[in-house]
Amino acid sequence: MAVIQLNDYNSAIIGKVLANDVISDSGSFLLSKGMEITDSHVEILRKHEVEYIILEDNLPPIDIQLKHIFKNEKLSSLYYDNLVEVKYLFLQAVSDRIPTLRTFMKPFTPLLDKIIHGKSVFLELHHIKGFDDYLYRHSLNVGMLAATIGKILHCKDETIVLLAQTGLLHDIGKMKIPSEILNKEGKLTTLEYNEVKKHTIYGKEMLEKISGTNEKLHLGALLHHERLDGSGYPFGMKDKIPLVAQIISVADMYDAITSDRVYRNKYSPIEALTELVNEVYKGKLNGEIVFPFVEFIMKSYVGNKVLLSDGNYGKIIRLSIEELNRPLIELQDGTGYINLREKRNVTIENVFPQ
């Protein structure tokens, strides 16, 4: 997948294959999916002032990964199609052709329906490797995670939809942060970090221009980096952080630390859950959100193969109510069991899909 802007058109795209049909703003059919781009096609696109086209990559890495990761091929295809759309729509959102909320949600609705009707659709996502298109993948994942948390907490359907919308759009303000800062491999300077923190403000400003959004969505995006101890940003709030923003905070943090980043390797799901629990004990995150989420994830992993920090492989057999993230492990070599509550120097390094 490659979304190309008009001002990026050059000889390098000649011979590339269109990933979707190209329709003008007036509704005229211009070019069809699967066509190889020629010089004359470029002229047609310029003439009709087409701002973006989507090109096929040669064997898109994430597409291949998804087919191996998701058991359901339709789900794999649905996720990938959503990823293409999210990238395309985010690019439009910083142009003069701002999509409506309905446009953003249209491709996401089938995934949301699965969540509302009780199907977990994100548990395998941490197996996706690499950090290409991180912002778009993260936005899609947080939308799914936030909706799932809403389902776990028995929220009303309209609240789950709001959580999905807010999660999908919570980081849209990063479209206004210079890419050289977002993708910097080393540690950010204080000046650079302060610029990144502005993405919540930028996001609220952008969302206010998107038809169909409301104040709850705006505040959820604006405040998702606030923390209950007042250590967050942009305002250092404590007591009046909306529930939607608190849920987005948990979903955002979980997906961020289970994803590869340019500056560090990803955490395993269990390590990420442990980090969330630690943030509760530090007074930063809401335990009434985190603990049900941790329980849900850990129950879903019972029976899964794991790699332990001591090099052993095993299988999660039973959870501990006191410490859900430190279960009983049956060793693969047949030598017995390890109770991670007792063996504190051993942790779960990775969880493998069944």
PDB file of C-alpha atoms in Angstrom, residues 78-342:
ATOM      1  CA  LEU A  78     -11.053  -6.421   6.295  1.00  0.00           C
ATOM      2  CA  TYR A  79      -8.258  -5.144   8.537  1.00  0.00           C
ATOM      3  CA  TYR A  80      -5.955  -4.448   5.604  1.00  0.00           C
ATOM      4  CA  ASP A  81      -8.676  -2.619   3.661  1.00  0.00           C
ATOM      5  CA  ASN A  82      -9.330  -0.485   6.740  1.00  0.00           C
ATOM      6  CA  LEU A  83      -5.639   0.329   7.017  1.00  0.00           C
ATOM      7  CA  VAL A  84      -5.571   1.573   3.425  1.00  0.00           C
ATOM      8  CA  GLU A  85      -8.659   3.712   4.038  1.00  0.00           C
ATOM      9  CA  VAL A  86      -7.370   5.169   7.317  1.00  0.00           C
ATOM     10  CA  LYS A  87      -4.173   6.328   5.654  1.00  0.00           C
ATOM     11  CA  TYR A  88      -6.051   7.822   2.714  1.00  0.00           C
ATOM     12  CA  LEU A  89      -8.583   9.624   4.928  1.00  0.00           C
ATOM     13  CA  PHE A  90      -5.953  10.956   7.348  1.00  0.00           C
ATOM     14  CA  LEU A  91      -4.121  12.492   4.403  1.00  0.00           C
ATOM     15  CA  GLN A  92      -7.368  14.044   3.216  1.00  0.00           C
ATOM     16  CA  ALA A  93      -7.994  15.463   6.685  1.00  0.00           C
ATOM     17  CA  VAL A  94      -4.970  17.761   6.385  1.00  0.00           C
ATOM     18  CA  SER A  95      -6.104  18.971   2.963  1.00  0.00           C
ATOM     19  CA  ASP A  96      -9.030  21.148   1.964  1.00  0.00           C
ATOM     20  CA  ARG A  97     -11.214  18.055   1.440  1.00  0.00           C
ATOM     21  CA  ILE A  98     -11.927  17.073   5.019  1.00  0.00           C
ATOM     22  CA  PRO A  99     -13.866  13.779   5.293  1.00  0.00           C
ATOM     23  CA  THR A 100     -16.985  13.554   7.459  1.00  0.00           C
ATOM     24  CA  LEU A 101     -17.102  11.317  10.529  1.00  0.00           C
ATOM     25  CA  ARG A 102     -19.437   9.046   8.601  1.00  0.00           C
ATOM     26  CA  THR A 103     -16.792   8.682   5.875  1.00  0.00           C
ATOM     27  CA  PHE A 104     -14.144   7.775   8.458  1.00  0.00           C
ATOM     28  CA  MET A 105     -16.408   5.200  10.082  1.00  0.00           C
ATOM     29  CA  LYS A 106     -17.882   3.569   6.975  1.00  0.00           C
ATOM     30  CA  PRO A 107     -15.002   1.087   6.385  1.00  0.00           C
ATOM     31  CA  PHE A 108     -14.568   0.582  10.149  1.00  0.00           C
ATOM     32  CA  THR A 109     -18.208  -0.361  10.807  1.00  0.00           C
ATOM     33  CA  PRO A 110     -17.843  -4.100   9.925  1.00  0.00           C
ATOM     34  CA  LEU A 111     -15.010  -4.427  12.475  1.00  0.00           C
ATOM     35  CA  LEU A 112     -17.028  -2.503  15.047  1.00  0.00           C
ATOM     36  CA  ASP A 113     -20.047  -4.757  14.487  1.00  0.00           C
ATOM     37  CA  LYS A 114     -17.901  -7.799  15.291  1.00  0.00           C
ATOM     38  CA  ILE A 115     -16.757  -6.186  18.543  1.00  0.00           C
ATOM     39  CA  ILE A 116     -20.266  -5.149  19.607  1.00  0.00           C
ATOM     40  CA  HIS A 117     -21.512  -8.669  18.933  1.00  0.00           C
ATOM     41  CA  GLY A 118     -18.842 -10.218  21.105  1.00  0.00           C
ATOM     42  CA  LYS A 119     -16.002 -11.207  18.773  1.00  0.00           C
ATOM     43  CA  SER A 120     -12.414 -10.310  19.719  1.00  0.00           C
ATOM     44  CA  VAL A 121     -10.640  -9.084  16.625  1.00  0.00           C
ATOM     45  CA  PHE A 122      -7.378  -7.667  17.936  1.00  0.00           C
ATOM     46  CA  LEU A 123      -5.659 -10.337  20.048  1.00  0.00           C
ATOM     47  CA  GLU A 124      -3.221 -11.289  17.277  1.00  0.00           C
ATOM     48  CA  LEU A 125      -2.257  -7.739  16.293  1.00  0.00           C
ATOM     49  CA  HIS A 126       0.915  -7.633  18.396  1.00  0.00           C
ATOM     50  CA  HIS A 127       2.402 -10.253  16.059  1.00  0.00           C
ATOM     51  CA  ILE A 128       2.578  -7.689  13.222  1.00  0.00           C
ATOM     52  CA  LYS A 129       6.213  -6.672  12.846  1.00  0.00           C
ATOM     53  CA  GLY A 130       7.810  -3.436  11.697  1.00  0.00           C
ATOM     54  CA  PHE A 131       6.875   0.202  12.124  1.00  0.00           C
ATOM     55  CA  ASP A 132       5.819   1.162   8.584  1.00  0.00           C
ATOM     56  CA  ASP A 133       2.589   3.187   8.634  1.00  0.00           C
ATOM     57  CA  TYR A 134       2.628   3.055  12.433  1.00  0.00           C
ATOM     58  CA  LEU A 135       0.302   6.041  12.935  1.00  0.00           C
ATOM     59  CA  TYR A 136      -2.441   4.564  10.761  1.00  0.00           C
ATOM     60  CA  ARG A 137      -2.127   1.051  12.173  1.00  0.00           C
ATOM     61  CA  HIS A 138      -2.062   2.421  15.723  1.00  0.00           C
ATOM     62  CA  SER A 139      -5.173   4.523  15.098  1.00  0.00           C
ATOM     63  CA  LEU A 140      -7.074   1.523  13.755  1.00  0.00           C
ATOM     64  CA  ASN A 141      -5.906  -0.693  16.618  1.00  0.00           C
ATOM     65  CA  VAL A 142      -6.823   1.833  19.313  1.00  0.00           C
ATOM     66  CA  GLY A 143     -10.291   2.170  17.799  1.00  0.00           C
ATOM     67  CA  MET A 144     -10.708  -1.605  18.062  1.00  0.00           C
ATOM     68  CA  LEU A 145      -9.193  -1.789  21.550  1.00  0.00           C
ATOM     69  CA  ALA A 146     -11.233   1.096  22.941  1.00  0.00           C
ATOM     70  CA  ALA A 147     -14.463  -0.429  21.622  1.00  0.00           C
ATOM     71  CA  THR A 148     -13.473  -3.794  23.117  1.00  0.00           C
ATOM     72  CA  ILE A 149     -12.806  -2.201  26.505  1.00  0.00           C
ATOM     73  CA  GLY A 150     -16.213  -0.556  26.279  1.00  0.00           C
ATOM     74  CA  LYS A 151     -17.713  -3.990  25.647  1.00  0.00           C
ATOM     75  CA  ILE A 152     -15.806  -5.484  28.596  1.00  0.00           C
ATOM     76  CA  LEU A 153     -17.106  -2.700  30.861  1.00  0.00           C
ATOM     77  CA  HIS A 154     -20.703  -3.318  29.656  1.00  0.00           C
ATOM     78  CA  CYS A 155     -21.034   0.154  28.158  1.00  0.00           C
ATOM     79  CA  LYS A 156     -24.070   0.969  26.046  1.00  0.00           C
ATOM     80  CA  ASP A 157     -23.732   0.432  22.302  1.00  0.00           C
ATOM     81  CA  GLU A 158     -23.704   4.175  21.627  1.00  0.00           C
ATOM     82  CA  THR A 159     -20.791   4.579  24.061  1.00  0.00           C
ATOM     83  CA  ILE A 160     -18.911   1.732  22.374  1.00  0.00           C
ATOM     84  CA  VAL A 161     -19.406   3.480  19.029  1.00  0.00           C
ATOM     85  CA  LEU A 162     -18.109   6.745  20.537  1.00  0.00           C
ATOM     86  CA  LEU A 163     -15.060   4.905  21.896  1.00  0.00           C
ATOM     87  CA  ALA A 164     -14.385   3.397  18.474  1.00  0.00           C
ATOM     88  CA  GLN A 165     -14.681   6.805  16.815  1.00  0.00           C
ATOM     89  CA  THR A 166     -12.448   8.487  19.377  1.00  0.00           C
ATOM     90  CA  GLY A 167      -9.873   5.703  19.280  1.00  0.00           C
ATOM     91  CA  LEU A 168      -9.712   5.809  15.499  1.00  0.00           C
ATOM     92  CA  LEU A 169      -9.178   9.584  15.479  1.00  0.00           C
ATOM     93  CA  HIS A 170      -7.360  10.173  18.786  1.00  0.00           C
ATOM     94  CA  ASP A 171      -3.956  10.744  17.167  1.00  0.00           C
ATOM     95  CA  ILE A 172      -5.047  12.543  14.003  1.00  0.00           C
ATOM     96  CA  GLY A 173      -3.248  15.652  15.258  1.00  0.00           C
ATOM     97  CA  LYS A 174       0.065  13.880  14.618  1.00  0.00           C
ATOM     98  CA  MET A 175      -0.540  14.539  10.930  1.00  0.00           C
ATOM     99  CA  LYS A 176       0.626  18.085  11.731  1.00  0.00           C
ATOM    100  CA  ILE A 177       3.827  16.981  13.477  1.00  0.00           C
ATOM    101  CA  PRO A 178       6.914  16.923  11.197  1.00  0.00           C
ATOM    102  CA  SER A 179       7.663  13.344  10.128  1.00  0.00           C
ATOM    103  CA  GLU A 180      11.348  13.759  10.964  1.00  0.00           C
ATOM    104  CA  ILE A 181      10.311  14.208  14.602  1.00  0.00           C
ATOM    105  CA  LEU A 182       7.705  11.420  14.687  1.00  0.00           C
ATOM    106  CA  ASN A 183      10.096   8.958  13.042  1.00  0.00           C
ATOM    107  CA  LYS A 184      13.286  10.002  14.802  1.00  0.00           C
ATOM    108  CA  GLU A 185      15.292   6.968  15.907  1.00  0.00           C
ATOM    109  CA  GLY A 186      17.120   8.607  18.785  1.00  0.00           C
ATOM    110  CA  LYS A 187      15.856  10.347  21.891  1.00  0.00           C
ATOM    111  CA  LEU A 188      13.793  13.470  21.241  1.00  0.00           C
ATOM    112  CA  THR A 189      15.128  16.801  22.410  1.00  0.00           C
ATOM    113  CA  THR A 190      13.012  18.772  24.870  1.00  0.00           C
ATOM    114  CA  LEU A 191      11.942  21.058  22.025  1.00  0.00           C
ATOM    115  CA  GLU A 192      10.962  18.082  19.838  1.00  0.00           C
ATOM    116  CA  TYR A 193       9.054  16.386  22.650  1.00  0.00           C
ATOM    117  CA  ASN A 194       7.152  19.578  23.374  1.00  0.00           C
ATOM    118  CA  GLU A 195       6.191  19.704  19.687  1.00  0.00           C
ATOM    119  CA  VAL A 196       4.936  16.096  19.780  1.00  0.00           C
ATOM    120  CA  LYS A 197       2.815  16.900  22.834  1.00  0.00           C
ATOM    121  CA  LYS A 198       0.969  19.505  20.774  1.00  0.00           C
ATOM    122  CA  HIS A 199      -0.667  16.725  18.749  1.00  0.00           C
ATOM    123  CA  THR A 200      -3.573  16.568  21.196  1.00  0.00           C
ATOM    124  CA  ILE A 201      -4.297  20.279  20.656  1.00  0.00           C
ATOM    125  CA  TYR A 202      -3.875  19.940  16.894  1.00  0.00           C
ATOM    126  CA  GLY A 203      -6.143  16.909  16.966  1.00  0.00           C
ATOM    127  CA  LYS A 204      -8.973  18.725  18.720  1.00  0.00           C
ATOM    128  CA  GLU A 205      -8.701  21.581  16.216  1.00  0.00           C
ATOM    129  CA  MET A 206      -8.867  19.137  13.305  1.00  0.00           C
ATOM    130  CA  LEU A 207     -11.748  17.165  14.789  1.00  0.00           C
ATOM    131  CA  GLU A 208     -13.798  20.320  15.261  1.00  0.00           C
ATOM    132  CA  LYS A 209     -13.694  20.722  11.474  1.00  0.00           C
ATOM    133  CA  ILE A 210     -14.924  17.168  10.822  1.00  0.00           C
ATOM    134  CA  SER A 211     -18.679  17.105  10.296  1.00  0.00           C
ATOM    135  CA  GLY A 212     -20.505  14.699  12.605  1.00  0.00           C
ATOM    136  CA  THR A 213     -18.098  14.835  15.551  1.00  0.00           C
ATOM    137  CA  ASN A 214     -19.139  16.090  18.985  1.00  0.00           C
ATOM    138  CA  GLU A 215     -17.562  17.507  22.129  1.00  0.00           C
ATOM    139  CA  LYS A 216     -17.219  14.100  23.810  1.00  0.00           C
ATOM    140  CA  LEU A 217     -15.121  12.884  20.892  1.00  0.00           C
ATOM    141  CA  HIS A 218     -13.092  16.112  20.835  1.00  0.00           C
ATOM    142  CA  LEU A 219     -12.331  15.883  24.562  1.00  0.00           C
ATOM    143  CA  GLY A 220     -11.510  12.177  24.360  1.00  0.00           C
ATOM    144  CA  ALA A 221      -8.805  12.924  21.800  1.00  0.00           C
ATOM    145  CA  LEU A 222      -7.619  16.102  23.527  1.00  0.00           C
ATOM    146  CA  LEU A 223      -7.229  14.491  26.959  1.00  0.00           C
ATOM    147  CA  HIS A 224      -6.013  10.954  26.195  1.00  0.00           C
ATOM    148  CA  HIS A 225      -2.534  11.760  27.549  1.00  0.00           C
ATOM    149  CA  GLU A 226      -3.834  13.159  30.842  1.00  0.00           C
ATOM    150  CA  ARG A 227      -3.160  11.027  33.927  1.00  0.00           C
ATOM    151  CA  LEU A 228      -5.046  10.696  37.219  1.00  0.00           C
ATOM    152  CA  ASP A 229      -2.032  11.923  39.231  1.00  0.00           C
ATOM    153  CA  GLY A 230      -1.812  15.138  37.197  1.00  0.00           C
ATOM    154  CA  SER A 231       1.401  14.125  35.412  1.00  0.00           C
ATOM    155  CA  GLY A 232      -0.103  14.072  31.910  1.00  0.00           C
ATOM    156  CA  TYR A 233      -0.625  16.682  29.232  1.00  0.00           C
ATOM    157  CA  PRO A 234      -1.752  19.097  27.828  1.00  0.00           C
ATOM    158  CA  PHE A 235      -3.298  20.500  31.040  1.00  0.00           C
ATOM    159  CA  GLY A 236      -2.044  18.314  33.896  1.00  0.00           C
ATOM    160  CA  MET A 237      -5.640  17.430  34.852  1.00  0.00           C
ATOM    161  CA  LYS A 238      -6.498  15.042  37.691  1.00  0.00           C
ATOM    162  CA  ASP A 239     -10.089  14.665  38.777  1.00  0.00           C
ATOM    163  CA  LYS A 240     -12.152  15.674  35.763  1.00  0.00           C
ATOM    164  CA  ILE A 241     -10.740  13.455  33.025  1.00  0.00           C
ATOM    165  CA  PRO A 242     -13.734  12.048  31.074  1.00  0.00           C
ATOM    166  CA  LEU A 243     -14.205   8.270  31.099  1.00  0.00           C
ATOM    167  CA  VAL A 244     -13.841   8.153  27.303  1.00  0.00           C
ATOM    168  CA  ALA A 245     -10.398   9.786  27.538  1.00  0.00           C
ATOM    169  CA  GLN A 246      -9.380   7.378  30.330  1.00  0.00           C
ATOM    170  CA  ILE A 247     -10.356   4.364  28.223  1.00  0.00           C
ATOM    171  CA  ILE A 248      -8.497   5.746  25.198  1.00  0.00           C
ATOM    172  CA  SER A 249      -5.439   6.209  27.458  1.00  0.00           C
ATOM    173  CA  VAL A 250      -5.404   2.495  28.295  1.00  0.00           C
ATOM    174  CA  ALA A 251      -5.992   1.376  24.697  1.00  0.00           C
ATOM    175  CA  ASP A 252      -3.384   3.837  23.408  1.00  0.00           C
ATOM    176  CA  MET A 253      -0.720   2.733  25.868  1.00  0.00           C
ATOM    177  CA  TYR A 254      -1.336  -0.990  25.344  1.00  0.00           C
ATOM    178  CA  ASP A 255      -1.083  -0.769  21.560  1.00  0.00           C
ATOM    179  CA  ALA A 256       1.874   1.626  21.638  1.00  0.00           C
ATOM    180  CA  ILE A 257       4.045  -0.605  23.792  1.00  0.00           C
ATOM    181  CA  THR A 258       3.105  -3.826  21.963  1.00  0.00           C
ATOM    182  CA  SER A 259       4.127  -2.256  18.625  1.00  0.00           C
ATOM    183  CA  ASP A 260       7.565  -1.921  17.065  1.00  0.00           C
ATOM    184  CA  ARG A 261       8.762   1.683  17.157  1.00  0.00           C
ATOM    185  CA  VAL A 262      11.701   3.357  15.463  1.00  0.00           C
ATOM    186  CA  TYR A 263      13.341   3.939  18.865  1.00  0.00           C
ATOM    187  CA  ARG A 264      12.642   0.603  20.645  1.00  0.00           C
ATOM    188  CA  ASN A 265      11.425  -2.962  20.250  1.00  0.00           C
ATOM    189  CA  LYS A 266       7.878  -3.852  21.212  1.00  0.00           C
ATOM    190  CA  TYR A 267       6.792  -5.387  24.517  1.00  0.00           C
ATOM    191  CA  SER A 268       5.070  -8.759  24.657  1.00  0.00           C
ATOM    192  CA  PRO A 269       1.348  -8.581  25.542  1.00  0.00           C
ATOM    193  CA  ILE A 270       2.058  -9.840  29.073  1.00  0.00           C
ATOM    194  CA  GLU A 271       4.811  -7.266  29.593  1.00  0.00           C
ATOM    195  CA  ALA A 272       2.407  -4.594  28.352  1.00  0.00           C
ATOM    196  CA  LEU A 273      -0.313  -5.710  30.771  1.00  0.00           C
ATOM    197  CA  THR A 274       2.220  -5.640  33.604  1.00  0.00           C
ATOM    198  CA  GLU A 275       3.128  -2.081  32.640  1.00  0.00           C
ATOM    199  CA  LEU A 276      -0.552  -1.069  32.661  1.00  0.00           C
ATOM    200  CA  VAL A 277      -0.969  -2.561  36.145  1.00  0.00           C
ATOM    201  CA  ASN A 278       2.135  -0.687  37.330  1.00  0.00           C
ATOM    202  CA  GLU A 279       0.616   2.549  36.014  1.00  0.00           C
ATOM    203  CA  VAL A 280      -2.483   1.864  38.115  1.00  0.00           C
ATOM    204  CA  TYR A 281      -0.371   1.414  41.253  1.00  0.00           C
ATOM    205  CA  LYS A 282       1.443   4.666  40.444  1.00  0.00           C
ATOM    206  CA  GLY A 283      -1.919   6.420  40.411  1.00  0.00           C
ATOM    207  CA  LYS A 284      -1.798   7.257  36.701  1.00  0.00           C
ATOM    208  CA  LEU A 285      -4.413   4.923  35.149  1.00  0.00           C
ATOM    209  CA  ASN A 286      -7.862   3.870  36.332  1.00  0.00           C
ATOM    210  CA  GLY A 287      -7.861   0.380  37.850  1.00  0.00           C
ATOM    211  CA  GLU A 288     -11.582  -0.021  37.133  1.00  0.00           C
ATOM    212  CA  ILE A 289     -10.628   0.058  33.447  1.00  0.00           C
ATOM    213  CA  VAL A 290      -7.248  -1.682  33.531  1.00  0.00           C
ATOM    214  CA  PHE A 291      -8.034  -4.728  35.704  1.00  0.00           C
ATOM    215  CA  PRO A 292     -11.073  -5.940  33.706  1.00  0.00           C
ATOM    216  CA  PHE A 293      -9.031  -5.431  30.526  1.00  0.00           C
ATOM    217  CA  VAL A 294      -6.099  -7.426  31.943  1.00  0.00           C
ATOM    218  CA  GLU A 295      -8.459 -10.218  33.024  1.00  0.00           C
ATOM    219  CA  PHE A 296     -10.048 -10.335  29.565  1.00  0.00           C
ATOM    220  CA  ILE A 297      -6.687 -10.545  27.773  1.00  0.00           C
ATOM    221  CA  MET A 298      -5.198 -13.127  30.128  1.00  0.00           C
ATOM    222  CA  LYS A 299      -8.264 -15.387  29.958  1.00  0.00           C
ATOM    223  CA  SER A 300      -7.989 -15.301  26.179  1.00  0.00           C
ATOM    224  CA  TYR A 301      -4.380 -16.531  26.421  1.00  0.00           C
ATOM    225  CA  VAL A 302      -5.038 -19.594  28.606  1.00  0.00           C
ATOM    226  CA  GLY A 303      -3.772 -22.566  26.586  1.00  0.00           C
ATOM    227  CA  ASN A 304      -1.404 -20.480  24.460  1.00  0.00           C
ATOM    228  CA  LYS A 305       2.259 -21.351  24.013  1.00  0.00           C
ATOM    229  CA  VAL A 306       4.684 -18.887  25.630  1.00  0.00           C
ATOM    230  CA  LEU A 307       8.410 -18.176  25.714  1.00  0.00           C
ATOM    231  CA  LEU A 308       9.801 -17.499  29.180  1.00  0.00           C
ATOM    232  CA  SER A 309      12.688 -15.186  30.024  1.00  0.00           C
ATOM    233  CA  ASP A 310      14.805 -18.180  31.140  1.00  0.00           C
ATOM    234  CA  GLY A 311      14.604 -19.657  27.623  1.00  0.00           C
ATOM    235  CA  ASN A 312      11.983 -22.296  28.376  1.00  0.00           C
ATOM    236  CA  TYR A 313       8.814 -22.768  26.352  1.00  0.00           C
ATOM    237  CA  GLY A 314       5.543 -23.639  27.976  1.00  0.00           C
ATOM    238  CA  LYS A 315       1.785 -23.219  28.007  1.00  0.00           C
ATOM    239  CA  ILE A 316      -0.428 -21.012  30.180  1.00  0.00           C
ATOM    240  CA  ILE A 317      -2.468 -23.417  32.333  1.00  0.00           C
ATOM    241  CA  ARG A 318      -4.134 -21.391  35.070  1.00  0.00           C
ATOM    242  CA  LEU A 319      -4.455 -17.756  36.106  1.00  0.00           C
ATOM    243  CA  SER A 320      -3.940 -16.301  39.559  1.00  0.00           C
ATOM    244  CA  ILE A 321      -6.702 -13.962  40.716  1.00  0.00           C
ATOM    245  CA  GLU A 322      -4.160 -11.964  42.745  1.00  0.00           C
ATOM    246  CA  GLU A 323      -1.760 -11.493  39.813  1.00  0.00           C
ATOM    247  CA  LEU A 324      -3.404 -12.228  36.488  1.00  0.00           C
ATOM    248  CA  ASN A 325      -0.209 -11.435  34.585  1.00  0.00           C
ATOM    249  CA  ARG A 326       1.794 -14.116  36.457  1.00  0.00           C
ATOM    250  CA  PRO A 327       0.030 -17.416  35.620  1.00  0.00           C
ATOM    251  CA  LEU A 328       0.916 -21.073  36.139  1.00  0.00           C
ATOM    252  CA  ILE A 329       2.985 -22.412  33.212  1.00  0.00           C
ATOM    253  CA  GLU A 330       3.299 -26.045  32.101  1.00  0.00           C
ATOM    254  CA  LEU A 331       6.789 -26.535  30.652  1.00  0.00           C
ATOM    255  CA  GLN A 332       6.993 -27.867  27.110  1.00  0.00           C
ATOM    256  CA  ASP A 333       9.885 -30.230  27.901  1.00  0.00           C
ATOM    257  CA  GLY A 334       7.684 -32.199  30.311  1.00  0.00           C
ATOM    258  CA  THR A 335       9.731 -31.412  33.420  1.00  0.00           C
ATOM    259  CA  GLY A 336       6.862 -29.850  35.317  1.00  0.00           C
ATOM    260  CA  TYR A 337       5.332 -26.467  36.038  1.00  0.00           C
ATOM    261  CA  ILE A 338       6.449 -22.945  36.926  1.00  0.00           C
ATOM    262  CA  ASN A 339       4.297 -20.730  39.108  1.00  0.00           C
ATOM    263  CA  LEU A 340       5.319 -17.233  38.032  1.00  0.00           C
ATOM    264  CA  ARG A 341       3.889 -15.776  41.243  1.00  0.00           C
ATOM    265  CA  GLU A 342       6.551 -17.695  43.142  1.00  0.00           C
TER     266      GLU A 342
END
